[in-house]
mmCIF file of C-alpha atoms in Angstrom:
data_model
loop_
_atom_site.group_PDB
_atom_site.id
_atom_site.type_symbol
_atom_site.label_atom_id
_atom_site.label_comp_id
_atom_site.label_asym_id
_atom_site.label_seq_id
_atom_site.Cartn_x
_atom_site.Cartn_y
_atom_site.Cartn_z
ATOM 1 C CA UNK A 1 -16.388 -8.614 5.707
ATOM 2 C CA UNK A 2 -13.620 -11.081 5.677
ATOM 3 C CA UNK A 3 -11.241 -12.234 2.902
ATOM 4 C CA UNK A 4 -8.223 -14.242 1.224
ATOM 5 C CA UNK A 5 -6.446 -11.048 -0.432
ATOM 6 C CA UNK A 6 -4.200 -13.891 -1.939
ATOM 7 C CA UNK A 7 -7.152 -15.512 -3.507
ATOM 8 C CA UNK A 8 -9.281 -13.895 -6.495
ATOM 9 C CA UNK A 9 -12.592 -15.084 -6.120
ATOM 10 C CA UNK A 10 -12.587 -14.248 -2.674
ATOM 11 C CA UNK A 11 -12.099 -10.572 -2.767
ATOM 12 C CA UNK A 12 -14.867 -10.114 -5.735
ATOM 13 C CA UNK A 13 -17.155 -11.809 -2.815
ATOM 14 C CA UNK A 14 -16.479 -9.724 -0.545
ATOM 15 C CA UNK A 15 -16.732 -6.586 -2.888
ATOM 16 C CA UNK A 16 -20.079 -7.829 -3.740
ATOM 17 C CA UNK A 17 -21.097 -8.304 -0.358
ATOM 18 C CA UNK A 18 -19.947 -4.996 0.723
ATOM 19 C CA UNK A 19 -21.682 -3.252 -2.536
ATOM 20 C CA UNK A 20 -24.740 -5.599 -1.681
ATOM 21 C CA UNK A 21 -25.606 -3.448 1.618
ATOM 22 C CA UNK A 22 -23.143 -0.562 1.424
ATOM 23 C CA UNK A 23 -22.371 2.655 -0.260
ATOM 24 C CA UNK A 24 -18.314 3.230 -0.301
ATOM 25 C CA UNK A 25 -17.245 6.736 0.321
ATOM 26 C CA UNK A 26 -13.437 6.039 1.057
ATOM 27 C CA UNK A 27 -11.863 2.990 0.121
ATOM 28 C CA UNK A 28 -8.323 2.021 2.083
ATOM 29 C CA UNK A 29 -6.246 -0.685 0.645
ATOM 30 C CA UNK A 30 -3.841 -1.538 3.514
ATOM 31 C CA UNK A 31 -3.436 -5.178 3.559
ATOM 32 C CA UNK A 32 0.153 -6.548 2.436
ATOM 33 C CA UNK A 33 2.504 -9.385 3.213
ATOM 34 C CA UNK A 34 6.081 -10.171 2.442
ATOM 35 C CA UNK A 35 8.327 -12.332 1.938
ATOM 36 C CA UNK A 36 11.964 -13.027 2.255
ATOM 37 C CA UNK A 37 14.282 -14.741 0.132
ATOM 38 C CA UNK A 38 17.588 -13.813 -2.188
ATOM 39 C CA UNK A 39 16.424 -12.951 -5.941
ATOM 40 C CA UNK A 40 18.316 -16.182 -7.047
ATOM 41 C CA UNK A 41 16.115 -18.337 -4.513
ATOM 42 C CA UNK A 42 12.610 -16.787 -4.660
ATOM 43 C CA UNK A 43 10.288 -19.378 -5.253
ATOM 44 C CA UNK A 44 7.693 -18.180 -7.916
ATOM 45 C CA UNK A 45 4.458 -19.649 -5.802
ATOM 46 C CA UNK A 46 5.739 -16.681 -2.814
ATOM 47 C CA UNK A 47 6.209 -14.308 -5.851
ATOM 48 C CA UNK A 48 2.489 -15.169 -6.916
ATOM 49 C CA UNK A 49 1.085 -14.670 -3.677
ATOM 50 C CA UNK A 50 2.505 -11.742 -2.584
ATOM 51 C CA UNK A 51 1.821 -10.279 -5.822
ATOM 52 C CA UNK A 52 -1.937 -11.462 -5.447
ATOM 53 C CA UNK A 53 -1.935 -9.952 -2.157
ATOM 54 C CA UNK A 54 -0.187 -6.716 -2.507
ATOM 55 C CA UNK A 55 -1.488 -5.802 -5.830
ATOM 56 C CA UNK A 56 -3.833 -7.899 -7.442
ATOM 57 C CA UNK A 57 -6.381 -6.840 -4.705
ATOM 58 C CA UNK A 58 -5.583 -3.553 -4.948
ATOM 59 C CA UNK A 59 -6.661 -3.795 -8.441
ATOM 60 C CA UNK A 60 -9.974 -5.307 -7.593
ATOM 61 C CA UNK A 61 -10.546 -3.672 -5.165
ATOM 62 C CA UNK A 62 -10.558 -0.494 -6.788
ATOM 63 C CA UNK A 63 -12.294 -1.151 -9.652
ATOM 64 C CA UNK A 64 -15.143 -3.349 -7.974
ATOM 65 C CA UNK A 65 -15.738 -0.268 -5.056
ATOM 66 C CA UNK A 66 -14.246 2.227 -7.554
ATOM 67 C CA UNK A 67 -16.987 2.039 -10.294
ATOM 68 C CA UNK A 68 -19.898 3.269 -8.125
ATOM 69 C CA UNK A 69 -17.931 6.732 -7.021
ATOM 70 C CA UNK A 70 -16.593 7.529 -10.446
ATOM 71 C CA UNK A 71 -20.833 6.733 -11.537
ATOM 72 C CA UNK A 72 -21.876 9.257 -8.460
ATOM 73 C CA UNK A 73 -18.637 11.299 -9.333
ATOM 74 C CA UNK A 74 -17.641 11.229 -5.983
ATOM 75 C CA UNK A 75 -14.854 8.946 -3.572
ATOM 76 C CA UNK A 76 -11.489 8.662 -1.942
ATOM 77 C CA UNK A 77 -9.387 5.577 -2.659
ATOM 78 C CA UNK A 78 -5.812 5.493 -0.311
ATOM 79 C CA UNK A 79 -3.959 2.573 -1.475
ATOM 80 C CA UNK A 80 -0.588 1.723 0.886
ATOM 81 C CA UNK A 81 2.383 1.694 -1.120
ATOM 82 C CA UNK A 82 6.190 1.544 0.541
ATOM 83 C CA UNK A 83 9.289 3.100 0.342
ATOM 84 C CA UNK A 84 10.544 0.423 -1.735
ATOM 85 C CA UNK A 85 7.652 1.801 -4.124
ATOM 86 C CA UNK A 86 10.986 3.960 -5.150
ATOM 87 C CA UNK A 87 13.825 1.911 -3.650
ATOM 88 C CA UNK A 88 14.680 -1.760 -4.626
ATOM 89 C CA UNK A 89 15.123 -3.096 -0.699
ATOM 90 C CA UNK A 90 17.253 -6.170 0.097
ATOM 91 C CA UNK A 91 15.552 -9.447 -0.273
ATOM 92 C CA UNK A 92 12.021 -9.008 -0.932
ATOM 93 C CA UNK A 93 12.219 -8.437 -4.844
ATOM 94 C CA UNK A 94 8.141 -9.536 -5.043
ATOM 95 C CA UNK A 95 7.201 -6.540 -2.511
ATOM 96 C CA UNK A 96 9.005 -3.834 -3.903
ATOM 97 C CA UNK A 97 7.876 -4.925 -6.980
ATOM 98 C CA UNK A 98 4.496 -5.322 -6.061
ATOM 99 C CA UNK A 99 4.466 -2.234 -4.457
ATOM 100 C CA UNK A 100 6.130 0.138 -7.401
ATOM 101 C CA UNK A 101 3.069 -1.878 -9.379
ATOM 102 C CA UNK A 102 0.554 -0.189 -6.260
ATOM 103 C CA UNK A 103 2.196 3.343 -7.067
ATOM 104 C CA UNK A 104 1.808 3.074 -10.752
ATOM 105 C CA UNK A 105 -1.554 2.259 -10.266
ATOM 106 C CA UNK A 106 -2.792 4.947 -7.988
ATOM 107 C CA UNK A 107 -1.408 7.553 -10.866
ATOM 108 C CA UNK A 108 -3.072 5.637 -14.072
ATOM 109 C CA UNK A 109 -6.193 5.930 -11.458
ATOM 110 C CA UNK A 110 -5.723 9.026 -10.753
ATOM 111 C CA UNK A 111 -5.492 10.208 -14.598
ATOM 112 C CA UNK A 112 -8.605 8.191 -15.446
ATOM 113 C CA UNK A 113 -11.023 9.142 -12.534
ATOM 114 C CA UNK A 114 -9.591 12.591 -11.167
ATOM 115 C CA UNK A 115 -12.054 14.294 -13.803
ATOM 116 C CA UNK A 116 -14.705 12.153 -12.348
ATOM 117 C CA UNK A 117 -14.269 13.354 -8.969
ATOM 118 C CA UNK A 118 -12.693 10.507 -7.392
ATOM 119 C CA UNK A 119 -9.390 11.133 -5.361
ATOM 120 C CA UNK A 120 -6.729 7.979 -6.020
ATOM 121 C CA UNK A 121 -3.624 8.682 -4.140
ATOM 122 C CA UNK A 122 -1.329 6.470 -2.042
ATOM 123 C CA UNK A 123 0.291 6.759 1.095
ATOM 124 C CA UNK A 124 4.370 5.113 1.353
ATOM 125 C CA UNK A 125 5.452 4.299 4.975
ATOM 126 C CA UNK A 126 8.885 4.081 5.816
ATOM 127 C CA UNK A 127 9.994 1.797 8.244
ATOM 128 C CA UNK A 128 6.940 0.740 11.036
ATOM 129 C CA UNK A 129 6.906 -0.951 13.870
ATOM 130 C CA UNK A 130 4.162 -3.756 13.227
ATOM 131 C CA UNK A 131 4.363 -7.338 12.276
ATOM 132 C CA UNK A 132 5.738 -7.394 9.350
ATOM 133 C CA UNK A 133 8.739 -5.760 10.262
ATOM 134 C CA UNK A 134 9.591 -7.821 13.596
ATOM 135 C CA UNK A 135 12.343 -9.872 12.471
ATOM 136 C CA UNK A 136 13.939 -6.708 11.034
ATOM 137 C CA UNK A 137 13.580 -5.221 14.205
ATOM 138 C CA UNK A 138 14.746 -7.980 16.302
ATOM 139 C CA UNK A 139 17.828 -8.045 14.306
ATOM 140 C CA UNK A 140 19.778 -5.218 16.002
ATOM 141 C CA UNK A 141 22.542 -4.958 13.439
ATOM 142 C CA UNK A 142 20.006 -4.298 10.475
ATOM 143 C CA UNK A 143 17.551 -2.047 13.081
ATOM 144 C CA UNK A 144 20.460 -0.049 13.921
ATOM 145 C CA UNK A 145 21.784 0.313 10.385
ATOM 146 C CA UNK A 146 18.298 1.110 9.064
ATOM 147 C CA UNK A 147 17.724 3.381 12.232
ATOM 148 C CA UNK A 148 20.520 5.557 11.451
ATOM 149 C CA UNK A 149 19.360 6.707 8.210
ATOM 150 C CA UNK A 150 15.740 7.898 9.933
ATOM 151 C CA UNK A 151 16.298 11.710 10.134
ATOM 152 C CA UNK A 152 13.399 11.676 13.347
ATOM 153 C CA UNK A 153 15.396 9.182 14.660
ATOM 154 C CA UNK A 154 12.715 6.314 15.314
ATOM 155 C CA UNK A 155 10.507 4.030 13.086
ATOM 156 C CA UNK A 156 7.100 5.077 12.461
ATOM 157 C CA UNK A 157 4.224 3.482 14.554
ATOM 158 C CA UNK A 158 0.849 2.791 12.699
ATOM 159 C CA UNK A 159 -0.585 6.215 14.058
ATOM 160 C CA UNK A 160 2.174 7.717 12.325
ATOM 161 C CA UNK A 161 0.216 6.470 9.082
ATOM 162 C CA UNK A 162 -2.673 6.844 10.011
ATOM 163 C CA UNK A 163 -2.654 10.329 10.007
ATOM 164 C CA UNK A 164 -1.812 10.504 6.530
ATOM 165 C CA UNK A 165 -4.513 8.759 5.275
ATOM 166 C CA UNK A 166 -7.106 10.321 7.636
ATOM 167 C CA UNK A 167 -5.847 13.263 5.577
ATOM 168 C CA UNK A 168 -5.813 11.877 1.762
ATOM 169 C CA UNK A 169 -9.444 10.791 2.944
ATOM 170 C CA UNK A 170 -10.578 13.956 4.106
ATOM 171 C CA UNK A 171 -12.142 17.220 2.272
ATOM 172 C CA UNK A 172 -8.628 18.585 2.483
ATOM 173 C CA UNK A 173 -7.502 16.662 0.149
ATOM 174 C CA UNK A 174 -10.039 17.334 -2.883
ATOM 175 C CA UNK A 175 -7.322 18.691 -5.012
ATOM 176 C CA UNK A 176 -5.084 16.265 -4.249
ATOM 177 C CA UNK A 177 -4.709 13.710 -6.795
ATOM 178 C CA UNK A 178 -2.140 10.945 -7.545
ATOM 179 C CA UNK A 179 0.310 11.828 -5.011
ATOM 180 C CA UNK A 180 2.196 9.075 -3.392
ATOM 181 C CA UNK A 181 3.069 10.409 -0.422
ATOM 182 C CA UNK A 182 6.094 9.262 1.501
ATOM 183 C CA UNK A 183 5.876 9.055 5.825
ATOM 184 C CA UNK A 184 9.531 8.169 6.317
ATOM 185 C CA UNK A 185 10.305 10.228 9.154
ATOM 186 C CA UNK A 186 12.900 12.008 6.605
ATOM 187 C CA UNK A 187 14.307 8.787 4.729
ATOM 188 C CA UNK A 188 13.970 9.880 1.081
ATOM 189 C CA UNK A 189 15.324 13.416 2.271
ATOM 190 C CA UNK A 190 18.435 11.788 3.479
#
């Protein structure tokens, strides 16, 4: 099913179209975007959107596909949060804010549907090479500088991640609850 994360009525379509014809046993919130721009400059229709995206959704999201696995008292839910869930980050004010939001959110889940049987915790990725982060990584100063700090000495690649959710998702996990779990390669140890 296909949908504007930045746009409200779209994702409630699409969670009723998925309900419509589906039963949700693990629900993965992974989309995000970003933007760039000093604090002083941000322009408040990229702070909307990004918010709308990153978290908004999430919200949705979970509650519109949550409801029917706290009702069966069963369900996974593995939102994406970030390292700049704990860290400010340089220029992107709306993500890390948006994403500390994601992280709050997965433990007020968490404390509401735990005793329901439904698993809300959230994976952070450190630095990945994807999309998102090409102009970081195309900027050899900053990649160098942020490289440096990466105890495993390389970014992460989405397989990396993907791991970690496979895992939150899996019967392994039932007693895990609320965790946000960082896959830095070492950065918050360093």
């Amino acid at each position: 099913v296909s949908t504007d994360f930045s746009d409200r009525n779209s994702v409630e379509q699409a969670c009723a179209q998925v309900l419509a014809g589906s039963r949700v046993d693990v629900l993965v919130n992974n989309a995000g975007t970003q933007e760039r721009h000093a604090a002083l400059d941000f322009p408040l229709a990229d702070l909307e959107r990004v918010m709308a995206v990153n978290f908004t959704s999430v919200f949705q999201l979970c509650q519109a596909l949550g409801a029917p696995m706290v009702a069966r008292g069963e369900g996974k839910i593995v939102n994406l949060a970030s390292l700049l869930s704990f860290q400010g980050g340089l220029r992107v004010p709306a993500y890390a804010a948006s994403k500390g939001a994601v992280a709050q959110l997965t433990k007020a889940l968490c404390n509401e549907w735990a005793g329901h049987g439904v698993n809300v915790n959230a994976v952070a990725p450190g630095y990945v090479s994807t999309e998102m982060n090409a102009a970081l990584e195309a900027d050899s100063g900053r990649r160098e500088q942020i490289s440096a700090r990466i105890p495993a000495g390389r970014w992460a690649e989405p397989e990396d991640i993907a791991g970690a959710v496979a895992f939150l998702a899996s019967p392994q996990a039932d007693y895990v609850h609320g965790v946000i779990l960082p896959v830095d390669g070492g950065w918050m140890a360093r």
